[in-house]
Amino acid sequence: MAEHDVLLSGLAALRNVRTQSIRIVASECLMAAPFLPALMNVSEKYQDAAIELMSAESNAAHRVILNDTAHFGLLLDSPDDVRLRVHAAARQPFVVLMARQHPLAIHERITPEMVVENKLLTPLPSSRLFEIIQTVFSSRGLSLNIALKSSSMQMILNGVERGFGIALLPALFAPEDQNSALIVRPLDCEELREISLLLVSRVGRKLEPGALEMRSALMRAIRKLPAK
């Protein structure tokens, strides 16, 4: 009987190796490569924790944070909401991503007028990223030349890399590798330079040690993002 109990106990231990979850929601795929070291470090320290990373459009991410489905989240210029607490913020101006061989690559800075003369790859119209871009360009009387709209950020980046078009994205998505097939140029547009990335949680949200450590790690990572 004792051996049976030990076996059952061992099986239960195997099933529950991961005894806590750390749930993060990233609006508009904002959990980009610069945050990967933070996730890896916390996973190494809290080996009983399972990290759950969700991606959602802005409004959905907002709801997921407020209803406690996620412990905290990354939002882009979230509207003021007294139910949310901002733990860290970093300015993330929009930049122009293009293939190295793209004709625009010869320019040091890109204007909105230059953008509309080229094929553009964008997120879906329902996304906050698209809304921001469309609003700014419409206010300038400019029409976007959109060749592809996609919910997949990887598809957009791959399309840009292959020369399908260019993309306007927050600086967070700029490649870190200097030898990348993608290059980045500043966008000469003041309205798109004042966009911020925010790490937020619901006011009063209680966190387990692993989630608390993750929040602190992401706060540090956001504060280390290069000033653009």
mmCIF file with all atom_site columns, C-alpha atoms in Angstrom:
data_model
loop_
_atom_site.group_PDB
_atom_site.id
_atom_site.type_symbol
_atom_site.label_atom_id
_atom_site.label_alt_id
_atom_site.label_comp_id
_atom_site.label_asym_id
_atom_site.label_entity_id
_atom_site.label_seq_id
_atom_site.pdbx_PDB_ins_code
_atom_site.Cartn_x
_atom_site.Cartn_y
_atom_site.Cartn_z
_atom_site.occupancy
_atom_site.B_iso_or_equiv
_atom_site.pdbx_formal_charge
_atom_site.auth_seq_id
_atom_site.auth_comp_id
_atom_site.auth_asym_id
_atom_site.auth_atom_id
_atom_site.pdbx_PDB_model_num
ATOM 1   C CA . MET A 1 1   ? 0.000   0.000  0.000   1.00 0.00 ? 1   MET A CA 1
ATOM 2   C CA . ALA A 1 2   ? 2.849   2.296  0.908   1.00 0.00 ? 2   ALA A CA 1
ATOM 3   C CA . GLU A 1 3   ? 4.486   1.706  -2.490  1.00 0.00 ? 3   GLU A CA 1
ATOM 4   C CA . HIS A 1 4   ? 1.167   2.450  -4.190  1.00 0.00 ? 4   HIS A CA 1
ATOM 5   C CA . ASP A 1 5   ? 0.881   5.741  -2.292  1.00 0.00 ? 5   ASP A CA 1
ATOM 6   C CA . VAL A 1 6   ? 4.430   6.666  -3.253  1.00 0.00 ? 6   VAL A CA 1
ATOM 7   C CA . LEU A 1 7   ? 3.662   5.933  -6.913  1.00 0.00 ? 7   LEU A CA 1
ATOM 8   C CA . LEU A 1 8   ? 0.505   8.050  -6.825  1.00 0.00 ? 8   LEU A CA 1
ATOM 9   C CA . SER A 1 9   ? 2.407   10.830 -5.129  1.00 0.00 ? 9   SER A CA 1
ATOM 10  C CA . GLY A 1 10  ? 5.114   10.648 -7.781  1.00 0.00 ? 10  GLY A CA 1
ATOM 11  C CA . LEU A 1 11  ? 2.586   10.801 -10.611 1.00 0.00 ? 11  LEU A CA 1
ATOM 12  C CA . ALA A 1 12  ? 0.887   13.775 -8.996  1.00 0.00 ? 12  ALA A CA 1
ATOM 13  C CA . ALA A 1 13  ? 4.235   15.518 -8.722  1.00 0.00 ? 13  ALA A CA 1
ATOM 14  C CA . LEU A 1 14  ? 4.893   14.923 -12.414 1.00 0.00 ? 14  LEU A CA 1
ATOM 15  C CA . ARG A 1 15  ? 1.513   16.361 -13.340 1.00 0.00 ? 15  ARG A CA 1
ATOM 16  C CA . ASN A 1 16  ? 2.103   19.438 -11.223 1.00 0.00 ? 16  ASN A CA 1
ATOM 17  C CA . VAL A 1 17  ? 5.705   20.294 -12.015 1.00 0.00 ? 17  VAL A CA 1
ATOM 18  C CA . ARG A 1 18  ? 4.361   23.656 -13.178 1.00 0.00 ? 18  ARG A CA 1
ATOM 19  C CA . THR A 1 19  ? 2.409   24.856 -10.158 1.00 0.00 ? 19  THR A CA 1
ATOM 20  C CA . GLN A 1 20  ? 1.860   28.485 -11.137 1.00 0.00 ? 20  GLN A CA 1
ATOM 21  C CA . SER A 1 21  ? 1.046   30.356 -14.308 1.00 0.00 ? 21  SER A CA 1
ATOM 22  C CA . ILE A 1 22  ? 2.294   33.745 -15.415 1.00 0.00 ? 22  ILE A CA 1
ATOM 23  C CA . ARG A 1 23  ? -0.181  35.136 -17.927 1.00 0.00 ? 23  ARG A CA 1
ATOM 24  C CA . ILE A 1 24  ? 0.775   38.104 -20.109 1.00 0.00 ? 24  ILE A CA 1
ATOM 25  C CA . VAL A 1 25  ? -1.260  39.702 -22.875 1.00 0.00 ? 25  VAL A CA 1
ATOM 26  C CA . ALA A 1 26  ? 0.518   41.688 -25.573 1.00 0.00 ? 26  ALA A CA 1
ATOM 27  C CA . SER A 1 27  ? -1.585  44.055 -27.614 1.00 0.00 ? 27  SER A CA 1
ATOM 28  C CA . GLU A 1 28  ? -0.710  44.143 -31.325 1.00 0.00 ? 28  GLU A CA 1
ATOM 29  C CA . CYS A 1 29  ? 2.051   41.493 -30.962 1.00 0.00 ? 29  CYS A CA 1
ATOM 30  C CA . LEU A 1 30  ? 4.068   43.904 -28.812 1.00 0.00 ? 30  LEU A CA 1
ATOM 31  C CA . MET A 1 31  ? 5.920   41.094 -27.034 1.00 0.00 ? 31  MET A CA 1
ATOM 32  C CA . ALA A 1 32  ? 8.879   41.385 -29.404 1.00 0.00 ? 32  ALA A CA 1
ATOM 33  C CA . ALA A 1 33  ? 12.433  40.040 -29.294 1.00 0.00 ? 33  ALA A CA 1
ATOM 34  C CA . PRO A 1 34  ? 13.855  42.588 -26.795 1.00 0.00 ? 34  PRO A CA 1
ATOM 35  C CA . PHE A 1 35  ? 11.687  41.038 -24.068 1.00 0.00 ? 35  PHE A CA 1
ATOM 36  C CA . LEU A 1 36  ? 12.766  37.432 -24.629 1.00 0.00 ? 36  LEU A CA 1
ATOM 37  C CA . PRO A 1 37  ? 15.698  37.579 -22.139 1.00 0.00 ? 37  PRO A CA 1
ATOM 38  C CA . ALA A 1 38  ? 13.296  38.706 -19.397 1.00 0.00 ? 38  ALA A CA 1
ATOM 39  C CA . LEU A 1 39  ? 11.028  35.724 -20.047 1.00 0.00 ? 39  LEU A CA 1
ATOM 40  C CA . MET A 1 40  ? 13.973  33.316 -20.118 1.00 0.00 ? 40  MET A CA 1
ATOM 41  C CA . ASN A 1 41  ? 15.488  34.641 -16.883 1.00 0.00 ? 41  ASN A CA 1
ATOM 42  C CA . VAL A 1 42  ? 12.232  34.387 -14.939 1.00 0.00 ? 42  VAL A CA 1
ATOM 43  C CA . SER A 1 43  ? 11.544  30.910 -16.352 1.00 0.00 ? 43  SER A CA 1
ATOM 44  C CA . GLU A 1 44  ? 14.987  29.803 -15.154 1.00 0.00 ? 44  GLU A CA 1
ATOM 45  C CA . LYS A 1 45  ? 14.419  31.237 -11.664 1.00 0.00 ? 45  LYS A CA 1
ATOM 46  C CA . TYR A 1 46  ? 10.840  29.946 -11.310 1.00 0.00 ? 46  TYR A CA 1
ATOM 47  C CA . GLN A 1 47  ? 10.995  26.553 -12.944 1.00 0.00 ? 47  GLN A CA 1
ATOM 48  C CA . ASP A 1 48  ? 7.592   25.624 -11.518 1.00 0.00 ? 48  ASP A CA 1
ATOM 49  C CA . ALA A 1 49  ? 5.976   28.481 -13.475 1.00 0.00 ? 49  ALA A CA 1
ATOM 50  C CA . ALA A 1 50  ? 4.371   28.154 -16.897 1.00 0.00 ? 50  ALA A CA 1
ATOM 51  C CA . ILE A 1 51  ? 4.482   31.389 -18.909 1.00 0.00 ? 51  ILE A CA 1
ATOM 52  C CA . GLU A 1 52  ? 1.358   31.990 -20.986 1.00 0.00 ? 52  GLU A CA 1
ATOM 53  C CA . LEU A 1 53  ? 1.761   34.700 -23.604 1.00 0.00 ? 53  LEU A CA 1
ATOM 54  C CA . MET A 1 54  ? -1.366  35.900 -25.389 1.00 0.00 ? 54  MET A CA 1
ATOM 55  C CA . SER A 1 55  ? -1.687  38.286 -28.304 1.00 0.00 ? 55  SER A CA 1
ATOM 56  C CA . ALA A 1 56  ? -4.834  40.333 -28.821 1.00 0.00 ? 56  ALA A CA 1
ATOM 57  C CA . GLU A 1 57  ? -6.073  43.496 -30.452 1.00 0.00 ? 57  GLU A CA 1
ATOM 58  C CA . SER A 1 58  ? -6.001  46.558 -28.245 1.00 0.00 ? 58  SER A CA 1
ATOM 59  C CA . ASN A 1 59  ? -9.582  46.517 -26.934 1.00 0.00 ? 59  ASN A CA 1
ATOM 60  C CA . ALA A 1 60  ? -9.494  42.779 -26.276 1.00 0.00 ? 60  ALA A CA 1
ATOM 61  C CA . ALA A 1 61  ? -6.148  43.071 -24.458 1.00 0.00 ? 61  ALA A CA 1
ATOM 62  C CA . HIS A 1 62  ? -7.619  45.848 -22.325 1.00 0.00 ? 62  HIS A CA 1
ATOM 63  C CA . ARG A 1 63  ? -10.528 43.587 -21.316 1.00 0.00 ? 63  ARG A CA 1
ATOM 64  C CA . VAL A 1 64  ? -8.271  40.614 -20.614 1.00 0.00 ? 64  VAL A CA 1
ATOM 65  C CA . ILE A 1 65  ? -6.258  42.709 -18.160 1.00 0.00 ? 65  ILE A CA 1
ATOM 66  C CA . LEU A 1 66  ? -9.330  44.121 -16.417 1.00 0.00 ? 66  LEU A CA 1
ATOM 67  C CA . ASN A 1 67  ? -11.036 40.755 -15.973 1.00 0.00 ? 67  ASN A CA 1
ATOM 68  C CA . ASP A 1 68  ? -7.818  39.224 -14.563 1.00 0.00 ? 68  ASP A CA 1
ATOM 69  C CA . THR A 1 69  ? -7.399  36.662 -17.346 1.00 0.00 ? 69  THR A CA 1
ATOM 70  C CA . ALA A 1 70  ? -3.879  38.112 -17.638 1.00 0.00 ? 70  ALA A CA 1
ATOM 71  C CA . HIS A 1 71  ? -1.715  39.242 -14.748 1.00 0.00 ? 71  HIS A CA 1
ATOM 72  C CA . PHE A 1 72  ? -0.554  42.249 -16.770 1.00 0.00 ? 72  PHE A CA 1
ATOM 73  C CA . GLY A 1 73  ? -0.154  43.373 -20.338 1.00 0.00 ? 73  GLY A CA 1
ATOM 74  C CA . LEU A 1 74  ? 1.617   45.478 -22.918 1.00 0.00 ? 74  LEU A CA 1
ATOM 75  C CA . LEU A 1 75  ? -0.488  48.176 -24.565 1.00 0.00 ? 75  LEU A CA 1
ATOM 76  C CA . LEU A 1 76  ? 0.231   50.857 -27.122 1.00 0.00 ? 76  LEU A CA 1
ATOM 77  C CA . ASP A 1 77  ? -0.892  54.323 -26.053 1.00 0.00 ? 77  ASP A CA 1
ATOM 78  C CA . SER A 1 78  ? -3.804  52.974 -24.030 1.00 0.00 ? 78  SER A CA 1
ATOM 79  C CA . PRO A 1 79  ? -6.572  55.488 -23.269 1.00 0.00 ? 79  PRO A CA 1
ATOM 80  C CA . ASP A 1 80  ? -6.671  56.748 -19.700 1.00 0.00 ? 80  ASP A CA 1
ATOM 81  C CA . ASP A 1 81  ? -8.444  54.233 -17.466 1.00 0.00 ? 81  ASP A CA 1
ATOM 82  C CA . VAL A 1 82  ? -8.412  54.665 -13.687 1.00 0.00 ? 82  VAL A CA 1
ATOM 83  C CA . ARG A 1 83  ? -8.770  50.880 -13.367 1.00 0.00 ? 83  ARG A CA 1
ATOM 84  C CA . LEU A 1 84  ? -5.321  50.368 -14.891 1.00 0.00 ? 84  LEU A CA 1
ATOM 85  C CA . ARG A 1 85  ? -1.958  51.041 -13.293 1.00 0.00 ? 85  ARG A CA 1
ATOM 86  C CA . VAL A 1 86  ? 1.008   51.881 -15.526 1.00 0.00 ? 86  VAL A CA 1
ATOM 87  C CA . HIS A 1 87  ? 4.203   50.234 -14.245 1.00 0.00 ? 87  HIS A CA 1
ATOM 88  C CA . ALA A 1 88  ? 6.550   51.292 -17.044 1.00 0.00 ? 88  ALA A CA 1
ATOM 89  C CA . ALA A 1 89  ? 6.423   53.286 -20.263 1.00 0.00 ? 89  ALA A CA 1
ATOM 90  C CA . ALA A 1 90  ? 8.779   53.869 -23.163 1.00 0.00 ? 90  ALA A CA 1
ATOM 91  C CA . ARG A 1 91  ? 8.397   56.035 -26.230 1.00 0.00 ? 91  ARG A CA 1
ATOM 92  C CA . GLN A 1 92  ? 8.111   53.892 -29.350 1.00 0.00 ? 92  GLN A CA 1
ATOM 93  C CA . PRO A 1 93  ? 8.005   56.096 -32.442 1.00 0.00 ? 93  PRO A CA 1
ATOM 94  C CA . PHE A 1 94  ? 6.929   54.513 -35.700 1.00 0.00 ? 94  PHE A CA 1
ATOM 95  C CA . VAL A 1 95  ? 9.782   53.724 -38.072 1.00 0.00 ? 95  VAL A CA 1
ATOM 96  C CA . VAL A 1 96  ? 9.913   52.499 -41.678 1.00 0.00 ? 96  VAL A CA 1
ATOM 97  C CA . LEU A 1 97  ? 11.097  48.933 -42.215 1.00 0.00 ? 97  LEU A CA 1
ATOM 98  C CA . MET A 1 98  ? 12.242  47.867 -45.672 1.00 0.00 ? 98  MET A CA 1
ATOM 99  C CA . ALA A 1 99  ? 14.457  45.377 -47.482 1.00 0.00 ? 99  ALA A CA 1
ATOM 100 C CA . ARG A 1 100 ? 18.067  46.437 -47.961 1.00 0.00 ? 100 ARG A CA 1
ATOM 101 C CA . GLN A 1 101 ? 17.597  46.589 -51.722 1.00 0.00 ? 101 GLN A CA 1
ATOM 102 C CA . HIS A 1 102 ? 14.433  48.724 -51.540 1.00 0.00 ? 102 HIS A CA 1
ATOM 103 C CA . PRO A 1 103 ? 14.694  52.070 -53.437 1.00 0.00 ? 103 PRO A CA 1
ATOM 104 C CA . LEU A 1 104 ? 13.848  54.023 -50.259 1.00 0.00 ? 104 LEU A CA 1
ATOM 105 C CA . ALA A 1 105 ? 16.941  52.607 -48.534 1.00 0.00 ? 105 ALA A CA 1
ATOM 106 C CA . ILE A 1 106 ? 19.111  55.348 -50.072 1.00 0.00 ? 106 ILE A CA 1
ATOM 107 C CA . HIS A 1 107 ? 17.314  57.978 -47.947 1.00 0.00 ? 107 HIS A CA 1
ATOM 108 C CA . GLU A 1 108 ? 18.300  58.765 -44.369 1.00 0.00 ? 108 GLU A CA 1
ATOM 109 C CA . ARG A 1 109 ? 14.783  59.807 -43.369 1.00 0.00 ? 109 ARG A CA 1
ATOM 110 C CA . ILE A 1 110 ? 11.396  58.969 -44.851 1.00 0.00 ? 110 ILE A CA 1
ATOM 111 C CA . THR A 1 111 ? 8.458   61.369 -45.101 1.00 0.00 ? 111 THR A CA 1
ATOM 112 C CA . PRO A 1 112 ? 4.767   60.377 -45.155 1.00 0.00 ? 112 PRO A CA 1
ATOM 113 C CA . GLU A 1 113 ? 4.637   61.576 -48.771 1.00 0.00 ? 113 GLU A CA 1
ATOM 114 C CA . MET A 1 114 ? 7.373   59.092 -49.662 1.00 0.00 ? 114 MET A CA 1
ATOM 115 C CA . VAL A 1 115 ? 5.556   56.292 -47.827 1.00 0.00 ? 115 VAL A CA 1
ATOM 116 C CA . VAL A 1 116 ? 2.342   56.592 -49.867 1.00 0.00 ? 116 VAL A CA 1
ATOM 117 C CA . GLU A 1 117 ? 4.304   56.210 -53.114 1.00 0.00 ? 117 GLU A CA 1
ATOM 118 C CA . ASN A 1 118 ? 5.238   52.665 -52.068 1.00 0.00 ? 118 ASN A CA 1
ATOM 119 C CA . LYS A 1 119 ? 3.395   49.439 -51.321 1.00 0.00 ? 119 LYS A CA 1
ATOM 120 C CA . LEU A 1 120 ? 2.611   49.139 -47.622 1.00 0.00 ? 120 LEU A CA 1
ATOM 121 C CA . LEU A 1 121 ? 2.144   46.008 -45.503 1.00 0.00 ? 121 LEU A CA 1
ATOM 122 C CA . THR A 1 122 ? -0.037  46.643 -42.443 1.00 0.00 ? 122 THR A CA 1
ATOM 123 C CA . PRO A 1 123 ? -1.859  44.926 -39.591 1.00 0.00 ? 123 PRO A CA 1
ATOM 124 C CA . LEU A 1 124 ? -5.612  44.440 -39.975 1.00 0.00 ? 124 LEU A CA 1
ATOM 125 C CA . PRO A 1 125 ? -7.846  47.563 -39.979 1.00 0.00 ? 125 PRO A CA 1
ATOM 126 C CA . SER A 1 126 ? -9.278  46.520 -36.598 1.00 0.00 ? 126 SER A CA 1
ATOM 127 C CA . SER A 1 127 ? -5.848  46.845 -34.935 1.00 0.00 ? 127 SER A CA 1
ATOM 128 C CA . ARG A 1 128 ? -4.688  49.841 -32.934 1.00 0.00 ? 128 ARG A CA 1
ATOM 129 C CA . LEU A 1 129 ? -1.531  50.075 -35.072 1.00 0.00 ? 129 LEU A CA 1
ATOM 130 C CA . PHE A 1 130 ? -3.555  50.439 -38.259 1.00 0.00 ? 130 PHE A CA 1
ATOM 131 C CA . GLU A 1 131 ? -5.915  52.923 -36.601 1.00 0.00 ? 131 GLU A CA 1
ATOM 132 C CA . ILE A 1 132 ? -3.021  55.160 -35.559 1.00 0.00 ? 132 ILE A CA 1
ATOM 133 C CA . ILE A 1 133 ? -1.401  55.104 -39.004 1.00 0.00 ? 133 ILE A CA 1
ATOM 134 C CA . GLN A 1 134 ? -4.651  55.623 -40.901 1.00 0.00 ? 134 GLN A CA 1
ATOM 135 C CA . THR A 1 135 ? -5.706  58.536 -38.680 1.00 0.00 ? 135 THR A CA 1
ATOM 136 C CA . VAL A 1 136 ? -2.411  60.392 -39.082 1.00 0.00 ? 136 VAL A CA 1
ATOM 137 C CA . PHE A 1 137 ? -2.148  59.923 -42.840 1.00 0.00 ? 137 PHE A CA 1
ATOM 138 C CA . SER A 1 138 ? -5.819  60.825 -43.409 1.00 0.00 ? 138 SER A CA 1
ATOM 139 C CA . SER A 1 139 ? -5.353  64.030 -41.419 1.00 0.00 ? 139 SER A CA 1
ATOM 140 C CA . ARG A 1 140 ? -2.582  64.933 -43.881 1.00 0.00 ? 140 ARG A CA 1
ATOM 141 C CA . GLY A 1 141 ? -4.784  64.172 -46.876 1.00 0.00 ? 141 GLY A CA 1
ATOM 142 C CA . LEU A 1 142 ? -2.704  61.136 -47.821 1.00 0.00 ? 142 LEU A CA 1
ATOM 143 C CA . SER A 1 143 ? -4.032  57.747 -48.962 1.00 0.00 ? 143 SER A CA 1
ATOM 144 C CA . LEU A 1 144 ? -2.131  54.607 -48.031 1.00 0.00 ? 144 LEU A CA 1
ATOM 145 C CA . ASN A 1 145 ? -1.089  52.267 -50.839 1.00 0.00 ? 145 ASN A CA 1
ATOM 146 C CA . ILE A 1 146 ? -1.811  49.022 -48.975 1.00 0.00 ? 146 ILE A CA 1
ATOM 147 C CA . ALA A 1 147 ? -0.689  45.809 -50.677 1.00 0.00 ? 147 ALA A CA 1
ATOM 148 C CA . LEU A 1 148 ? -1.298  43.453 -47.725 1.00 0.00 ? 148 LEU A CA 1
ATOM 149 C CA . LYS A 1 149 ? -3.214  43.501 -44.452 1.00 0.00 ? 149 LYS A CA 1
ATOM 150 C CA . SER A 1 150 ? -2.397  40.684 -42.045 1.00 0.00 ? 150 SER A CA 1
ATOM 151 C CA . SER A 1 151 ? -3.019  39.644 -38.452 1.00 0.00 ? 151 SER A CA 1
ATOM 152 C CA . SER A 1 152 ? 0.418   38.007 -38.466 1.00 0.00 ? 152 SER A CA 1
ATOM 153 C CA . MET A 1 153 ? 3.328   40.279 -37.620 1.00 0.00 ? 153 MET A CA 1
ATOM 154 C CA . GLN A 1 154 ? 5.702   37.589 -38.846 1.00 0.00 ? 154 GLN A CA 1
ATOM 155 C CA . MET A 1 155 ? 3.975   37.567 -42.245 1.00 0.00 ? 155 MET A CA 1
ATOM 156 C CA . ILE A 1 156 ? 4.356   41.343 -42.478 1.00 0.00 ? 156 ILE A CA 1
ATOM 157 C CA . LEU A 1 157 ? 8.049   41.227 -41.569 1.00 0.00 ? 157 LEU A CA 1
ATOM 158 C CA . ASN A 1 158 ? 8.713   38.342 -43.939 1.00 0.00 ? 158 ASN A CA 1
ATOM 159 C CA . GLY A 1 159 ? 6.931   40.208 -46.738 1.00 0.00 ? 159 GLY A CA 1
ATOM 160 C CA . VAL A 1 160 ? 9.036   43.299 -46.135 1.00 0.00 ? 160 VAL A CA 1
ATOM 161 C CA . GLU A 1 161 ? 12.202  41.213 -46.101 1.00 0.00 ? 161 GLU A CA 1
ATOM 162 C CA . ARG A 1 162 ? 11.306  39.708 -49.482 1.00 0.00 ? 162 ARG A CA 1
ATOM 163 C CA . GLY A 1 163 ? 10.642  43.126 -51.021 1.00 0.00 ? 163 GLY A CA 1
ATOM 164 C CA . PHE A 1 164 ? 6.834   42.852 -51.144 1.00 0.00 ? 164 PHE A CA 1
ATOM 165 C CA . GLY A 1 165 ? 6.539   46.329 -49.624 1.00 0.00 ? 165 GLY A CA 1
ATOM 166 C CA . ILE A 1 166 ? 7.478   48.469 -46.633 1.00 0.00 ? 166 ILE A CA 1
ATOM 167 C CA . ALA A 1 167 ? 5.993   48.573 -43.129 1.00 0.00 ? 167 ALA A CA 1
ATOM 168 C CA . LEU A 1 168 ? 5.348   51.294 -40.558 1.00 0.00 ? 168 LEU A CA 1
ATOM 169 C CA . LEU A 1 169 ? 5.786   49.828 -37.084 1.00 0.00 ? 169 LEU A CA 1
ATOM 170 C CA . PRO A 1 170 ? 6.890   50.899 -33.607 1.00 0.00 ? 170 PRO A CA 1
ATOM 171 C CA . ALA A 1 171 ? 10.663  50.939 -33.160 1.00 0.00 ? 171 ALA A CA 1
ATOM 172 C CA . LEU A 1 172 ? 10.344  47.845 -30.964 1.00 0.00 ? 172 LEU A CA 1
ATOM 173 C CA . PHE A 1 173 ? 10.097  45.771 -34.155 1.00 0.00 ? 173 PHE A CA 1
ATOM 174 C CA . ALA A 1 174 ? 13.358  47.043 -35.603 1.00 0.00 ? 174 ALA A CA 1
ATOM 175 C CA . PRO A 1 175 ? 15.824  44.155 -36.090 1.00 0.00 ? 175 PRO A CA 1
ATOM 176 C CA . GLU A 1 176 ? 18.585  43.962 -33.490 1.00 0.00 ? 176 GLU A CA 1
ATOM 177 C CA . ASP A 1 177 ? 20.991  42.177 -35.842 1.00 0.00 ? 177 ASP A CA 1
ATOM 178 C CA . GLN A 1 178 ? 23.041  44.641 -37.874 1.00 0.00 ? 178 GLN A CA 1
ATOM 179 C CA . ASN A 1 179 ? 23.281  42.014 -40.622 1.00 0.00 ? 179 ASN A CA 1
ATOM 180 C CA . SER A 1 180 ? 19.523  41.575 -40.881 1.00 0.00 ? 180 SER A CA 1
ATOM 181 C CA . ALA A 1 181 ? 17.914  41.568 -44.316 1.00 0.00 ? 181 ALA A CA 1
ATOM 182 C CA . LEU A 1 182 ? 15.715  44.394 -43.000 1.00 0.00 ? 182 LEU A CA 1
ATOM 183 C CA . ILE A 1 183 ? 16.838  47.960 -42.470 1.00 0.00 ? 183 ILE A CA 1
ATOM 184 C CA . VAL A 1 184 ? 15.148  50.773 -40.594 1.00 0.00 ? 184 VAL A CA 1
ATOM 185 C CA . ARG A 1 185 ? 14.732  54.440 -41.400 1.00 0.00 ? 185 ARG A CA 1
ATOM 186 C CA . PRO A 1 186 ? 13.238  57.146 -39.157 1.00 0.00 ? 186 PRO A CA 1
ATOM 187 C CA . LEU A 1 187 ? 9.811   58.413 -40.176 1.00 0.00 ? 187 LEU A CA 1
ATOM 188 C CA . ASP A 1 188 ? 9.704   62.194 -40.396 1.00 0.00 ? 188 ASP A CA 1
ATOM 189 C CA . CYS A 1 189 ? 6.254   62.528 -38.830 1.00 0.00 ? 189 CYS A CA 1
ATOM 190 C CA . GLU A 1 190 ? 5.850   64.204 -35.445 1.00 0.00 ? 190 GLU A CA 1
ATOM 191 C CA . GLU A 1 191 ? 2.443   62.644 -34.736 1.00 0.00 ? 191 GLU A CA 1
ATOM 192 C CA . LEU A 1 192 ? 3.912   59.154 -35.021 1.00 0.00 ? 192 LEU A CA 1
ATOM 193 C CA . ARG A 1 193 ? 6.899   59.907 -32.813 1.00 0.00 ? 193 ARG A CA 1
ATOM 194 C CA . GLU A 1 194 ? 4.911   60.408 -29.614 1.00 0.00 ? 194 GLU A CA 1
ATOM 195 C CA . ILE A 1 195 ? 3.595   56.854 -29.258 1.00 0.00 ? 195 ILE A CA 1
ATOM 196 C CA . SER A 1 196 ? 4.337   54.971 -26.033 1.00 0.00 ? 196 SER A CA 1
ATOM 197 C CA . LEU A 1 197 ? 4.561   51.321 -25.021 1.00 0.00 ? 197 LEU A CA 1
ATOM 198 C CA . LEU A 1 198 ? 2.957   50.698 -21.625 1.00 0.00 ? 198 LEU A CA 1
ATOM 199 C CA . LEU A 1 199 ? 3.179   47.835 -19.142 1.00 0.00 ? 199 LEU A CA 1
ATOM 200 C CA . VAL A 1 200 ? -0.077  47.849 -17.185 1.00 0.00 ? 200 VAL A CA 1
ATOM 201 C CA . SER A 1 201 ? -2.105  45.789 -14.731 1.00 0.00 ? 201 SER A CA 1
ATOM 202 C CA . ARG A 1 202 ? -5.457  46.135 -13.038 1.00 0.00 ? 202 ARG A CA 1
ATOM 203 C CA . VAL A 1 203 ? -5.291  48.342 -9.947  1.00 0.00 ? 203 VAL A CA 1
ATOM 204 C CA . GLY A 1 204 ? -5.218  46.106 -6.878  1.00 0.00 ? 204 GLY A CA 1
ATOM 205 C CA . ARG A 1 205 ? -4.215  42.963 -8.799  1.00 0.00 ? 205 ARG A CA 1
ATOM 206 C CA . LYS A 1 206 ? -2.442  40.529 -6.466  1.00 0.00 ? 206 LYS A CA 1
ATOM 207 C CA . LEU A 1 207 ? 0.491   38.616 -7.931  1.00 0.00 ? 207 LEU A CA 1
ATOM 208 C CA . GLU A 1 208 ? 2.231   35.377 -7.014  1.00 0.00 ? 208 GLU A CA 1
ATOM 209 C CA . PRO A 1 209 ? 6.028   35.553 -6.649  1.00 0.00 ? 209 PRO A CA 1
ATOM 210 C CA . GLY A 1 210 ? 6.708   34.366 -10.201 1.00 0.00 ? 210 GLY A CA 1
ATOM 211 C CA . ALA A 1 211 ? 4.301   36.855 -11.772 1.00 0.00 ? 211 ALA A CA 1
ATOM 212 C CA . LEU A 1 212 ? 5.686   39.641 -9.583  1.00 0.00 ? 212 LEU A CA 1
ATOM 213 C CA . GLU A 1 213 ? 9.218   38.785 -10.707 1.00 0.00 ? 213 GLU A CA 1
ATOM 214 C CA . MET A 1 214 ? 8.103   38.757 -14.345 1.00 0.00 ? 214 MET A CA 1
ATOM 215 C CA . ARG A 1 215 ? 6.491   42.167 -14.015 1.00 0.00 ? 215 ARG A CA 1
ATOM 216 C CA . SER A 1 216 ? 9.687   43.574 -12.515 1.00 0.00 ? 216 SER A CA 1
ATOM 217 C CA . ALA A 1 217 ? 11.784  41.977 -15.272 1.00 0.00 ? 217 ALA A CA 1
ATOM 218 C CA . LEU A 1 218 ? 9.576   43.483 -17.985 1.00 0.00 ? 218 LEU A CA 1
ATOM 219 C CA . MET A 1 219 ? 9.702   46.872 -16.272 1.00 0.00 ? 219 MET A CA 1
ATOM 220 C CA . ARG A 1 220 ? 13.498  46.761 -16.411 1.00 0.00 ? 220 ARG A CA 1
ATOM 221 C CA . ALA A 1 221 ? 13.457  45.624 -20.032 1.00 0.00 ? 221 ALA A CA 1
ATOM 222 C CA . ILE A 1 222 ? 11.132  48.463 -21.058 1.00 0.00 ? 222 ILE A CA 1
ATOM 223 C CA . ARG A 1 223 ? 13.286  51.038 -19.304 1.00 0.00 ? 223 ARG A CA 1
ATOM 224 C CA . LYS A 1 224 ? 16.338  49.710 -21.170 1.00 0.00 ? 224 LYS A CA 1
ATOM 225 C CA . LEU A 1 225 ? 14.739  50.079 -24.590 1.00 0.00 ? 225 LEU A CA 1
ATOM 226 C CA . PRO A 1 226 ? 16.881  52.435 -26.707 1.00 0.00 ? 226 PRO A CA 1
ATOM 227 C CA . ALA A 1 227 ? 15.704  56.018 -26.840 1.00 0.00 ? 227 ALA A CA 1
ATOM 228 C CA . LYS A 1 228 ? 14.623  56.774 -30.416 1.00 0.00 ? 228 LYS A CA 1
#
